[in-house]
Every structure is written in structure tokens, then in C-alpha cells.
mmCIF file of C-alpha atoms and ligand atoms in Angstrom:
data_model
loop_
_atom_site.group_PDB
_atom_site.id
_atom_site.type_symbol
_atom_site.label_atom_id
_atom_site.label_comp_id
_atom_site.label_asym_id
_atom_site.label_seq_id
_atom_site.Cartn_x
_atom_site.Cartn_y
_atom_site.Cartn_z
ATOM 1 C CA MET A 1 -12.486 -2.049 -10.676
ATOM 2 C CA LYS A 2 -11.521 -5.334 -8.274
ATOM 3 C CA THR A 3 -8.133 -5.222 -7.605
ATOM 4 C CA ILE A 4 -7.548 -8.689 -5.681
ATOM 5 C CA GLU A 5 -10.310 -10.907 -5.500
ATOM 6 C CA TRP A 6 -11.056 -14.238 -3.851
ATOM 7 C CA ILE A 7 -13.483 -16.207 -6.726
ATOM 8 C CA ASP A 8 -15.141 -19.915 -6.726
ATOM 9 C CA GLY A 9 -11.450 -20.877 -5.121
ATOM 10 C CA LEU A 10 -8.603 -18.856 -7.272
ATOM 11 C CA VAL A 11 -6.934 -15.926 -6.140
ATOM 12 C CA ARG A 12 -8.225 -13.252 -9.125
ATOM 13 C CA PHE A 13 -6.277 -10.175 -9.472
ATOM 14 C CA LEU A 14 -5.018 -6.989 -11.402
ATOM 15 C CA ASP A 15 -1.387 -7.801 -13.278
ATOM 16 C CA GLN A 16 -0.258 -3.200 -12.662
ATOM 17 C CA THR A 17 2.402 -4.490 -14.593
ATOM 18 C CA ARG A 18 0.459 -4.130 -17.478
ATOM 19 C CA LEU A 19 -1.257 -0.734 -16.468
ATOM 20 C CA PRO A 20 -2.012 1.609 -18.233
ATOM 21 C CA LEU A 21 -2.228 0.338 -20.979
ATOM 22 C CA GLU A 22 -3.249 -3.196 -21.298
ATOM 23 C CA GLU A 23 -5.898 -4.506 -18.013
ATOM 24 C CA GLN A 24 -5.241 -7.650 -18.225
ATOM 25 C CA TYR A 25 -6.617 -10.023 -14.757
ATOM 26 C CA VAL A 26 -5.016 -13.153 -13.366
ATOM 27 C CA GLU A 27 -6.472 -16.803 -12.306
ATOM 28 C CA THR A 28 -4.703 -18.695 -10.107
ATOM 29 C CA ALA A 29 -4.475 -21.652 -7.605
ATOM 30 C CA ASP A 30 -0.448 -21.327 -7.049
ATOM 31 C CA VAL A 31 0.673 -19.981 -4.562
ATOM 32 C CA GLY A 32 3.769 -20.054 -5.506
ATOM 33 C CA ARG A 33 2.679 -18.192 -9.126
ATOM 34 C CA LEU A 34 0.689 -15.559 -6.616
ATOM 35 C CA ALA A 35 3.979 -14.998 -4.197
ATOM 36 C CA ASP A 36 6.185 -13.772 -7.350
ATOM 37 C CA ALA A 37 3.147 -11.967 -8.768
ATOM 38 C CA ILE A 38 3.296 -10.221 -5.164
ATOM 39 C CA LYS A 39 7.908 -9.859 -5.893
ATOM 40 C CA ARG A 40 7.055 -8.106 -9.041
ATOM 41 C CA LEU A 41 4.669 -5.652 -8.659
ATOM 42 C CA GLU A 42 1.557 -7.421 -10.125
ATOM 43 C CA ILE A 43 0.381 -7.033 -6.987
ATOM 44 C CA ARG A 44 1.681 -4.029 -4.358
ATOM 45 C CA GLY A 45 1.030 -1.052 -2.613
ATOM 46 C CA ALA A 46 0.770 -2.036 1.705
ATOM 47 C CA PRO A 47 -2.919 -3.219 2.614
ATOM 48 C CA ALA A 48 -3.197 -5.703 -1.226
ATOM 49 C CA ILE A 49 -0.036 -7.439 -0.812
ATOM 50 C CA GLY A 50 -1.962 -7.965 3.110
ATOM 51 C CA VAL A 51 -4.938 -9.222 1.456
ATOM 52 C CA ALA A 52 -3.611 -10.771 -1.714
ATOM 53 C CA ALA A 53 -1.134 -13.284 0.795
ATOM 54 C CA ALA A 54 -3.752 -14.395 3.026
ATOM 55 C CA PHE A 55 -5.715 -15.607 0.422
ATOM 56 C CA GLY A 56 -2.115 -17.387 -0.273
ATOM 57 C CA VAL A 57 -2.201 -19.456 2.807
ATOM 58 C CA VAL A 58 -5.740 -20.468 1.559
ATOM 59 C CA LEU A 59 -4.685 -21.703 -1.758
ATOM 60 C CA ALA A 60 -1.978 -23.636 0.060
ATOM 61 C CA SER A 61 -4.567 -25.475 1.712
ATOM 62 C CA ARG A 62 -6.441 -25.929 -1.210
ATOM 63 C CA ASP A 63 -5.179 -29.774 -1.278
ATOM 64 C CA ALA A 64 -4.639 -30.906 1.538
ATOM 65 C CA THR A 65 -7.771 -33.417 3.553
ATOM 66 C CA SER A 66 -6.523 -33.525 7.286
ATOM 67 C CA PRO A 67 -5.690 -30.650 9.910
ATOM 68 C CA ASP A 68 -1.632 -31.564 10.102
ATOM 69 C CA GLN A 69 -1.806 -31.276 6.336
ATOM 70 C CA ILE A 70 -2.952 -27.730 6.040
ATOM 71 C CA ARG A 71 -0.992 -26.887 8.663
ATOM 72 C CA THR A 72 2.185 -28.619 6.679
ATOM 73 C CA LEU A 73 1.304 -26.719 3.454
ATOM 74 C CA SER A 74 0.171 -23.347 5.037
ATOM 75 C CA SER A 75 3.189 -23.131 6.856
ATOM 76 C CA ARG A 76 5.253 -23.330 3.668
ATOM 77 C CA ALA A 77 3.041 -20.661 2.335
ATOM 78 C CA ILE A 78 3.048 -18.388 4.927
ATOM 79 C CA GLN A 79 7.721 -19.037 4.651
ATOM 80 C CA THR A 80 7.710 -17.703 0.543
ATOM 81 C CA LEU A 81 5.012 -15.674 1.199
ATOM 82 C CA ALA A 82 6.743 -12.730 4.220
ATOM 83 C CA SER A 83 10.270 -13.602 1.666
ATOM 84 C CA THR A 84 8.590 -11.246 -0.992
ATOM 85 C CA ARG A 85 8.752 -7.703 0.132
ATOM 86 C CA PRO A 86 10.197 -7.194 3.332
ATOM 87 C CA THR A 87 9.007 -3.200 3.824
ATOM 88 C CA ALA A 88 5.122 -2.806 4.870
ATOM 89 C CA VAL A 89 4.349 -4.418 7.872
ATOM 90 C CA ASN A 90 0.324 -5.290 6.308
ATOM 91 C CA LEU A 91 1.901 -8.498 4.156
ATOM 92 C CA PHE A 92 3.524 -9.867 7.452
ATOM 93 C CA THR A 93 0.906 -8.510 10.516
ATOM 94 C CA ALA A 94 -2.208 -10.230 8.050
ATOM 95 C CA LEU A 95 0.526 -13.828 7.448
ATOM 96 C CA ASP A 96 0.844 -13.109 11.107
ATOM 97 C CA ARG A 97 -3.501 -13.507 11.340
ATOM 98 C CA MET A 98 -4.081 -17.314 9.370
ATOM 99 C CA SER A 99 -0.957 -18.031 11.445
ATOM 100 C CA ARG A 100 -3.592 -18.086 14.230
ATOM 101 C CA VAL A 101 -6.106 -19.038 12.628
ATOM 102 C CA LEU A 102 -3.491 -22.692 12.482
ATOM 103 C CA GLU A 103 -3.249 -22.129 16.076
ATOM 104 C CA ALA A 104 -6.107 -21.841 17.273
ATOM 105 C CA GLY A 105 -7.510 -24.663 14.909
ATOM 106 C CA LYS A 106 -5.254 -27.611 16.545
ATOM 107 C CA ALA A 107 -7.542 -28.815 18.703
ATOM 108 C CA ASP A 108 -10.304 -29.315 17.091
ATOM 109 C CA GLY A 109 -12.311 -30.336 13.271
ATOM 110 C CA SER A 110 -11.917 -31.182 10.407
ATOM 111 C CA GLY A 111 -9.513 -30.667 7.302
ATOM 112 C CA GLU A 112 -13.308 -28.414 5.967
ATOM 113 C CA GLY A 113 -13.633 -26.586 8.932
ATOM 114 C CA LEU A 114 -9.586 -25.332 9.103
ATOM 115 C CA ARG A 115 -10.288 -24.180 6.051
ATOM 116 C CA ALA A 116 -13.519 -22.847 5.539
ATOM 117 C CA ARG A 117 -11.486 -20.421 8.667
ATOM 118 C CA LEU A 118 -8.375 -20.109 6.077
ATOM 119 C CA LEU A 119 -10.993 -18.524 3.948
ATOM 120 C CA GLU A 120 -13.329 -16.737 6.625
ATOM 121 C CA GLU A 121 -9.925 -14.834 8.366
ATOM 122 C CA ALA A 122 -8.790 -13.485 4.675
ATOM 123 C CA GLN A 123 -11.949 -12.386 4.158
ATOM 124 C CA ALA A 124 -12.871 -10.673 7.066
ATOM 125 C CA ILE A 125 -8.990 -9.439 5.915
ATOM 126 C CA GLN A 126 -9.752 -7.701 2.722
ATOM 127 C CA LYS A 127 -13.355 -6.482 4.080
ATOM 128 C CA GLU A 128 -11.481 -4.407 7.135
ATOM 129 C CA ASP A 129 -9.600 -3.153 4.854
ATOM 130 C CA ILE A 130 -12.488 -1.490 1.861
ATOM 131 C CA ASP A 131 -14.425 -0.086 5.235
ATOM 132 C CA ALA A 132 -10.746 1.379 6.192
ATOM 133 C CA CYS A 133 -10.172 3.292 3.150
ATOM 134 C CA ARG A 134 -13.648 4.674 3.486
ATOM 135 C CA ARG A 135 -13.594 5.827 6.854
ATOM 136 C CA ILE A 136 -9.768 6.880 5.652
ATOM 137 C CA GLY A 137 -11.626 8.750 3.514
ATOM 138 C CA GLU A 138 -14.289 9.890 5.580
ATOM 139 C CA LEU A 139 -12.134 11.953 7.409
ATOM 140 C CA GLY A 140 -8.975 13.455 5.850
ATOM 141 C CA SER A 141 -11.534 14.833 3.135
ATOM 142 C CA ALA A 142 -11.611 17.210 6.440
ATOM 143 C CA LEU A 143 -8.895 18.303 6.144
ATOM 144 C CA ILE A 144 -8.249 19.878 2.208
ATOM 145 C CA LEU A 145 -10.182 22.609 2.071
ATOM 146 C CA PRO A 146 -12.715 24.256 -0.103
ATOM 147 C CA GLY A 147 -10.806 24.745 -3.719
ATOM 148 C CA SER A 148 -7.992 22.934 -3.132
ATOM 149 C CA SER A 149 -4.860 21.787 -5.607
ATOM 150 C CA VAL A 150 -3.000 18.371 -3.270
ATOM 151 C CA LEU A 151 0.530 16.313 -4.395
ATOM 152 C CA THR A 152 0.635 12.397 -3.981
ATOM 153 C CA HIS A 153 3.554 10.570 -4.815
ATOM 154 C CA CYS A 154 2.954 6.748 -5.475
ATOM 155 C CA ASN A 155 -0.064 5.065 -5.745
ATOM 156 C CA ALA A 156 -2.087 5.006 -2.546
ATOM 157 C CA GLY A 157 -5.671 4.152 -4.341
ATOM 158 C CA ALA A 158 -7.675 1.173 -5.332
ATOM 159 C CA LEU A 159 -4.746 -0.362 -6.423
ATOM 160 C CA ALA A 160 -2.938 -0.510 -3.146
ATOM 161 C CA THR A 161 -5.926 -1.544 -1.001
ATOM 162 C CA ALA A 162 -8.521 -3.837 -0.812
ATOM 163 C CA GLY A 163 -10.477 -0.040 -1.575
ATOM 164 C CA GLU A 164 -10.682 3.585 -2.475
ATOM 165 C CA GLY A 165 -6.942 3.378 -1.364
ATOM 166 C CA THR A 166 -5.602 5.830 1.585
ATOM 167 C CA ALA A 167 -3.933 9.119 0.135
ATOM 168 C CA LEU A 168 -6.366 8.576 -2.730
ATOM 169 C CA SER A 169 -9.406 8.256 -0.272
ATOM 170 C CA VAL A 170 -8.833 11.077 0.589
ATOM 171 C CA ILE A 171 -8.578 12.734 -2.030
ATOM 172 C CA PHE A 172 -11.905 11.137 -3.531
ATOM 173 C CA ALA A 173 -13.971 12.034 -0.628
ATOM 174 C CA ALA A 174 -12.892 15.662 -0.574
ATOM 175 C CA SER A 175 -12.774 15.444 -5.038
ATOM 176 C CA ARG A 176 -16.965 14.315 -3.663
ATOM 177 C CA LYS A 177 -17.436 17.524 -1.771
ATOM 178 C CA THR A 178 -15.830 19.787 -4.495
ATOM 179 C CA ARG A 179 -13.480 20.221 -2.576
ATOM 180 C CA ILE A 180 -10.699 19.778 -5.322
ATOM 181 C CA GLU A 181 -9.623 21.779 -8.616
ATOM 182 C CA ARG A 182 -6.601 19.571 -9.322
ATOM 183 C CA VAL A 183 -4.534 16.605 -7.981
ATOM 184 C CA TYR A 184 -0.377 17.213 -8.615
ATOM 185 C CA VAL A 185 1.550 13.526 -9.698
ATOM 186 C CA ASP A 186 4.549 13.572 -9.254
ATOM 187 C CA GLU A 187 6.138 10.479 -12.178
ATOM 188 C CA THR A 188 7.834 7.919 -8.938
ATOM 189 C CA ARG A 189 11.087 6.883 -10.478
ATOM 190 C CA PRO A 190 11.086 4.563 -11.168
ATOM 191 C CA LEU A 191 8.063 1.820 -11.490
ATOM 192 C CA LEU A 192 6.707 4.555 -12.380
ATOM 193 C CA GLN A 193 3.441 3.729 -9.887
ATOM 194 C CA GLY A 194 2.080 7.782 -9.928
ATOM 195 C CA ALA A 195 2.513 7.458 -13.875
ATOM 196 C CA ARG A 196 0.750 4.944 -14.896
ATOM 197 C CA LEU A 197 -1.373 3.538 -12.156
ATOM 198 C CA THR A 198 -2.454 6.027 -9.918
ATOM 199 C CA THR A 199 -2.700 8.550 -13.139
ATOM 200 C CA TRP A 200 -5.221 5.688 -14.866
ATOM 201 C CA GLU A 201 -7.094 5.863 -11.400
ATOM 202 C CA LEU A 202 -7.431 9.794 -11.435
ATOM 203 C CA LEU A 203 -9.326 10.163 -14.508
ATOM 204 C CA LYS A 204 -11.519 7.176 -14.964
ATOM 205 C CA ASN A 205 -12.573 8.958 -11.253
ATOM 206 C CA ASN A 206 -12.960 11.589 -13.503
ATOM 207 C CA ILE A 207 -10.147 14.154 -12.033
ATOM 208 C CA GLU A 208 -8.408 16.186 -12.901
ATOM 209 C CA ALA A 209 -4.676 15.239 -12.509
ATOM 210 C CA VAL A 210 -1.107 16.483 -13.473
ATOM 211 C CA LEU A 211 1.914 14.423 -14.621
ATOM 212 C CA ILE A 212 4.915 15.090 -13.206
ATOM 213 C CA THR A 213 8.575 14.376 -13.478
ATOM 214 C CA ASP A 214 9.921 13.567 -9.234
ATOM 215 C CA SER A 215 12.111 16.504 -9.277
ATOM 216 C CA THR A 216 9.329 18.550 -10.899
ATOM 217 C CA ALA A 217 8.369 18.703 -7.340
ATOM 218 C CA GLY A 218 10.241 21.387 -5.453
ATOM 219 C CA VAL A 219 8.764 24.177 -8.387
ATOM 220 C CA VAL A 220 4.971 23.315 -8.241
ATOM 221 C CA LEU A 221 6.189 23.560 -3.829
ATOM 222 C CA GLN A 222 7.651 26.502 -4.513
ATOM 223 C CA GLN A 223 4.830 28.467 -6.170
ATOM 224 C CA GLN A 224 1.966 27.041 -4.398
ATOM 225 C CA ARG A 225 0.622 25.277 -6.180
ATOM 226 C CA VAL A 226 -0.651 22.872 -3.506
ATOM 227 C CA GLN A 227 -2.448 23.016 -0.694
ATOM 228 C CA ALA A 228 -0.952 20.458 1.154
ATOM 229 C CA VAL A 229 0.574 16.604 0.280
ATOM 230 C CA ILE A 230 -0.354 13.991 0.574
ATOM 231 C CA VAL A 231 0.603 9.973 0.640
ATOM 232 C CA GLY A 232 0.334 6.675 2.032
ATOM 233 C CA ALA A 233 2.693 4.591 3.964
ATOM 234 C CA ASP A 234 3.725 1.144 4.109
ATOM 235 C CA ARG A 235 5.463 1.593 7.909
ATOM 236 C CA ILE A 236 4.949 3.905 10.315
ATOM 237 C CA ALA A 237 6.122 3.732 14.087
ATOM 238 C CA ALA A 238 5.448 4.235 17.147
ATOM 239 C CA ASN A 239 7.217 7.374 16.771
ATOM 240 C CA GLY A 240 5.325 8.408 14.025
ATOM 241 C CA ASP A 241 7.846 7.978 11.103
ATOM 242 C CA THR A 242 6.408 6.346 8.169
ATOM 243 C CA ALA A 243 8.458 4.880 5.789
ATOM 244 C CA ASN A 244 6.875 4.706 2.056
ATOM 245 C CA LYS A 245 7.849 4.534 -1.744
ATOM 246 C CA ILE A 246 11.953 6.838 -2.584
ATOM 247 C CA GLY A 247 11.019 10.643 -2.859
ATOM 248 C CA THR A 248 8.358 10.430 -0.689
ATOM 249 C CA TYR A 249 11.254 11.831 2.152
ATOM 250 C CA SER A 250 12.864 14.722 -0.179
ATOM 251 C CA LEU A 251 9.359 15.834 -0.559
ATOM 252 C CA ALA A 252 8.429 15.779 2.909
ATOM 253 C CA VAL A 253 11.290 18.049 3.511
ATOM 254 C CA LEU A 254 10.511 20.091 0.399
ATOM 255 C CA ALA A 255 6.943 20.534 2.116
ATOM 256 C CA GLU A 256 8.013 21.576 5.632
ATOM 257 C CA ARG A 257 10.415 24.482 3.293
ATOM 258 C CA HIS A 258 7.101 26.127 2.103
ATOM 259 C CA HIS A 259 5.219 25.568 4.450
ATOM 260 C CA VAL A 260 2.294 23.129 3.459
ATOM 261 C CA PRO A 261 1.435 20.200 5.192
ATOM 262 C CA PHE A 262 2.058 17.457 4.757
ATOM 263 C CA TYR A 263 -0.148 14.330 4.808
ATOM 264 C CA VAL A 264 0.168 10.884 5.498
ATOM 265 C CA ALA A 265 -3.403 8.405 5.444
ATOM 266 C CA ALA A 266 -3.165 5.121 5.905
ATOM 267 C CA PRO A 267 -4.635 2.314 8.177
ATOM 268 C CA VAL A 268 -4.014 1.318 11.785
ATOM 269 C CA SER A 269 -3.287 -2.241 10.138
ATOM 270 C CA THR A 270 0.185 -0.377 8.513
ATOM 271 C CA ILE A 271 1.363 0.763 11.663
ATOM 272 C CA ASP A 272 3.918 -1.213 13.832
ATOM 273 C CA PHE A 273 3.644 -0.196 17.222
ATOM 274 C CA THR A 274 6.461 -2.782 18.032
ATOM 275 C CA ILE A 275 8.865 -0.423 16.365
ATOM 276 C CA ALA A 276 9.843 2.757 18.016
ATOM 277 C CA SER A 277 11.472 4.629 14.743
ATOM 278 C CA GLY A 278 11.661 3.961 11.599
ATOM 279 C CA ALA A 279 15.721 3.328 12.201
ATOM 280 C CA GLU A 280 13.514 -0.481 12.441
ATOM 281 C CA ILE A 281 12.265 -0.491 9.541
ATOM 282 C CA THR A 282 13.348 -3.070 7.572
ATOM 283 C CA ILE A 283 14.071 -1.224 3.644
ATOM 284 C CA GLU A 284 13.807 -2.924 0.917
ATOM 285 C CA GLU A 285 16.728 -2.243 -2.529
ATOM 286 C CA ARG A 286 15.143 -4.057 -5.585
ATOM 287 C CA ALA A 287 17.334 -4.701 -8.971
ATOM 288 C CA ALA A 288 19.855 -2.485 -10.489
ATOM 289 C CA GLU A 289 17.919 -3.742 -13.798
ATOM 290 C CA GLU A 290 14.763 -1.240 -12.362
ATOM 291 C CA VAL A 291 17.459 1.421 -12.337
ATOM 292 C CA THR A 292 19.145 1.138 -15.721
ATOM 293 C CA TRP A 293 16.422 -0.252 -17.963
ATOM 294 C CA ILE A 294 13.155 1.443 -18.444
ATOM 295 C CA ALA A 295 10.144 -0.166 -21.050
ATOM 296 C CA GLY A 296 13.097 -2.395 -22.060
ATOM 297 C CA THR A 297 15.375 0.239 -23.707
ATOM 298 C CA ARG A 298 18.866 0.070 -22.191
ATOM 299 C CA VAL A 299 18.955 3.785 -20.355
ATOM 300 C CA ALA A 300 22.697 3.903 -18.116
ATOM 301 C CA PRO A 301 26.544 2.027 -19.581
ATOM 302 C CA GLU A 302 26.834 -1.413 -17.804
ATOM 303 C CA GLY A 303 28.969 -1.628 -15.764
ATOM 304 C CA VAL A 304 27.515 1.063 -13.580
ATOM 305 C CA SER A 305 25.899 0.998 -10.659
ATOM 306 C CA VAL A 306 23.387 1.362 -8.689
ATOM 307 C CA PHE A 307 21.752 2.519 -5.373
ATOM 308 C CA ALA A 308 18.245 1.161 -5.235
ATOM 309 C CA PRO A 309 16.422 1.315 -2.158
ATOM 310 C CA ALA A 310 12.240 0.795 -2.513
ATOM 311 C CA PHE A 311 11.552 3.153 0.140
ATOM 312 C CA ASP A 312 12.957 5.673 2.421
ATOM 313 C CA VAL A 313 11.715 6.649 5.795
ATOM 314 C CA THR A 314 10.348 10.279 6.566
ATOM 315 C CA PRO A 315 10.717 11.391 9.752
ATOM 316 C CA ASN A 316 6.907 11.723 11.591
ATOM 317 C CA GLU A 317 8.459 15.632 13.000
ATOM 318 C CA LEU A 318 6.946 16.307 9.359
ATOM 319 C CA ILE A 319 4.374 14.854 9.240
ATOM 320 C CA ALA A 320 1.577 17.287 10.047
ATOM 321 C CA ALA A 321 -1.243 14.737 10.763
ATOM 322 C CA ILE A 322 -2.025 10.696 9.549
ATOM 323 C CA VAL A 323 -5.193 9.317 9.102
ATOM 324 C CA THR A 324 -6.259 6.635 9.725
ATOM 325 C CA ASP A 325 -9.133 4.840 9.957
ATOM 326 C CA ARG A 326 -10.148 4.901 14.146
ATOM 327 C CA GLY A 327 -9.125 8.869 14.193
ATOM 328 C CA ILE A 328 -6.754 12.469 12.530
ATOM 329 C CA LEU A 329 -3.025 11.934 14.579
ATOM 330 C CA ALA A 330 -2.146 15.032 15.992
ATOM 331 C CA PRO A 331 1.774 15.220 17.312
ATOM 332 C CA PRO A 332 3.864 14.430 19.355
ATOM 333 C CA PHE A 333 2.723 10.848 17.358
ATOM 334 C CA SER A 334 4.118 8.766 19.937
ATOM 335 C CA ARG A 335 1.099 9.800 22.470
ATOM 336 C CA THR A 336 -1.609 9.521 19.571
ATOM 337 C CA ILE A 337 0.029 6.821 18.179
ATOM 338 C CA ALA A 338 0.321 5.030 22.236
ATOM 339 C CA SER A 339 -3.016 6.279 22.942
ATOM 340 C CA LEU A 340 -5.333 3.980 19.566
ATOM 341 C CA ARG A 341 -3.089 1.090 20.471
ATOM 342 C CA SER A 342 -4.491 1.481 24.396
ATOM 343 C CA GLN A 343 -8.369 2.087 22.726
ATOM 344 C CA PRO A 344 -10.670 -0.237 22.101
ATOM 345 C CA ARG A 345 -12.054 -1.290 18.358
ATOM 346 C CA VAL A 346 -15.203 -0.258 18.079
HETATM 347 O O1 MRU B 401 6.552 -0.690 -4.589
HETATM 348 P P1 MRU B 401 5.095 -0.698 -4.192
HETATM 349 O O2 MRU B 401 4.500 -0.013 -5.061
HETATM 350 O O3 MRU B 401 3.854 -1.095 -3.225
HETATM 351 O O4 MRU B 401 4.833 -0.143 -2.892
HETATM 352 C C1 MRU B 401 3.883 1.015 -2.517
HETATM 353 C C2 MRU B 401 4.050 3.102 -1.795
HETATM 354 O O5 MRU B 401 4.672 3.028 -1.423
HETATM 355 C C3 MRU B 401 2.212 2.444 -0.849
HETATM 356 O O6 MRU B 401 2.417 4.187 -1.094
HETATM 357 C C4 MRU B 401 1.653 2.617 -0.056
HETATM 358 O O7 MRU B 401 1.648 0.604 0.028
HETATM 359 C C5 MRU B 401 0.625 3.243 0.555
HETATM 360 S S1 MRU B 401 -0.019 1.460 -0.151
HETATM 361 C C6 MRU B 401 -2.226 2.318 0.072
#
């Protein structure tokens, strides 16, 4: 299963809005279509939208011949893609990297050469994410004690990344070491990424998945049915405050109340070193219809007001550790994140 790939000048992606009922792949050469796919959550999850956006910039350059034309079309595409979703930092980091390739190509070369460098950069972003996911799994599985059951929220799996996932990569790696008993999965209202996507990935990997409504998480923790909570992230501030799918914060509070460790798993590309705390993270608000309708049926009266933030911010003091591709970070995160920034990449 490939969530997103580049095939001969086209982007091919799995339409996640149709899962688990249909596995339908979409191929497009149109960056506008790709931007819509990100907005509609056909492609979703922080690292996956970064990879998709990078390929989108390559698509935009397709019909241009001169380097100047490539720069004009690609810059326009970067603006369109940057306006799709505001919270996941991977989108902006990927677009910045593509912009830098455009800038660096100013002095020299042909249109073909510039386009090739754009594709190389997009493929590098994809490859780095695959490697990061693998590393997160290897490192994070050490935190899971044999015989553990764990709880997760939303989908931080292969569908959300270019590789095996972040939180799910830890679960997959721990399961390969036979450490995982079962995984409790929050359904993750309103768009049901847990119910539709995470359970689908776990079952495909022969891992027992127990689906719960979001409001059942309290009982699961109170009854000590899980030994860890592990989630992904959309943006992590320099002090460790973590934005992730709405409902993550409630889980972290519950985990603290019941003395269950709460872990975040994310690649270093999800850390936004430029912001001091979670207060600076822009939280996307989604359309009211995503709450008032379920699968084509209205479930709330017309005229009701809705508050629908897509993400929340978990304060760093509720997080036991952040599993990254460059090591497991322990509190105080201000210090461990800063030292990560100053270490050269190996
Ligand atoms: O709105 P979504 O489905 O894009 O939200 C996704 C999440 O919140 C994930 O937990 C996060 O992106 C981590 S993905 C490895």
C-alpha cells in the first residue's frame, strides 16, 4: 500500500476519504486537484501532506519550458498549497525546501535541469520521511514493555506518512517484537480517522484493534487496560508543546490522572524550532458540516452553532517522552529539543 507516490510525471495517491470501504487510487497531474485533496483530507497526516505538497510543486512546473516560467508557476503553486491547511508544519517545511531549490537555480541552467532538481528534492523529502518512520519505530519500541496494550488517537500510520507511520510505526515495531497485546483506538470524531484508518492499518498488520468512542478513553485508562498512550503530532514547539488531532489534549490529561505514560512520536521535521510554545500554533477550524452531518445524514438541528477546531495543543508537562528519528527526547523538552537542533545530522 503506497499512500502517495510519483509515477512518470503524475502523483498517485490513495483517497483516504473512501477508506475502509473502498481502496481507490487517484492519479493527477494537476496541482489544483492535489491542493483540493489535501483540503478534503483525501491526503492527510502531517508528513504525508508535506510530501504531497513537494510533488505538487513539481507538477506545477510540468508545462513550463524556461527556468523563469518554472519559477512563476511553481511559486504560484507554493502559495496555493500553503493555503490548504495551517497547522501541520511539515507542509511549510517542504514548501520552503522547494522554494530554496527554485532560488538556488536562479543563476544557472536549463528548464529541464531545474525541473529535475525539484523532483530530486521532493523525492528526498519522501525518502527522508520513510527513513524517519523506520527509525521512530526502532527507537520507540523500546518504550513498550512486553505484554502491553496501548491507546492511540487519530491516525499516525502509513496513511499519514511516506513510510510506516509515527505512533503506528512504534506499535508495528513493538508488535514485531511480540510486545503488544492489543491496541485501543479512539474513533476520533468528527472525521473518524481512528475508526476508518487506524483500525484498517492495524488489522492489515494482524494486530488486535479495539475500537472505542472517544469518550470511552477515560474508562480504558481508569481500568488500567493500557500501559501507554501514544500519538502522532502536527507541530511541536521548541518547548515540546504538541499540536495533534482534537481530543489529544483530553487524552493526555486522562493519562496523567491515571499515571499512564503519554508518548508523542514524530519526525524532527514536525518540530517547529521557530516557535517558543504551543500558543503560537495556528489551529485549523473545519466546516460545521463535518460535525452536524455523519456519512451524508444530518445529525444536529439546522441553525445550531458549531465549534470545530481540528487540532488541540497538549502542554509539554503532560508528555513523558517525544520519540523522534534522532532519539527519544525526555523532559525538559526546551533543553532536549534545543540540543537536537545544535547537533549535526548524521
Ligand atoms: O486532520 P488530519 O487527519 O490530517 O490529522 C492528522 C493528525 O492529527 C495526526 O495525528 C498527525 O498528523 C500525525 S501523522 C503521523
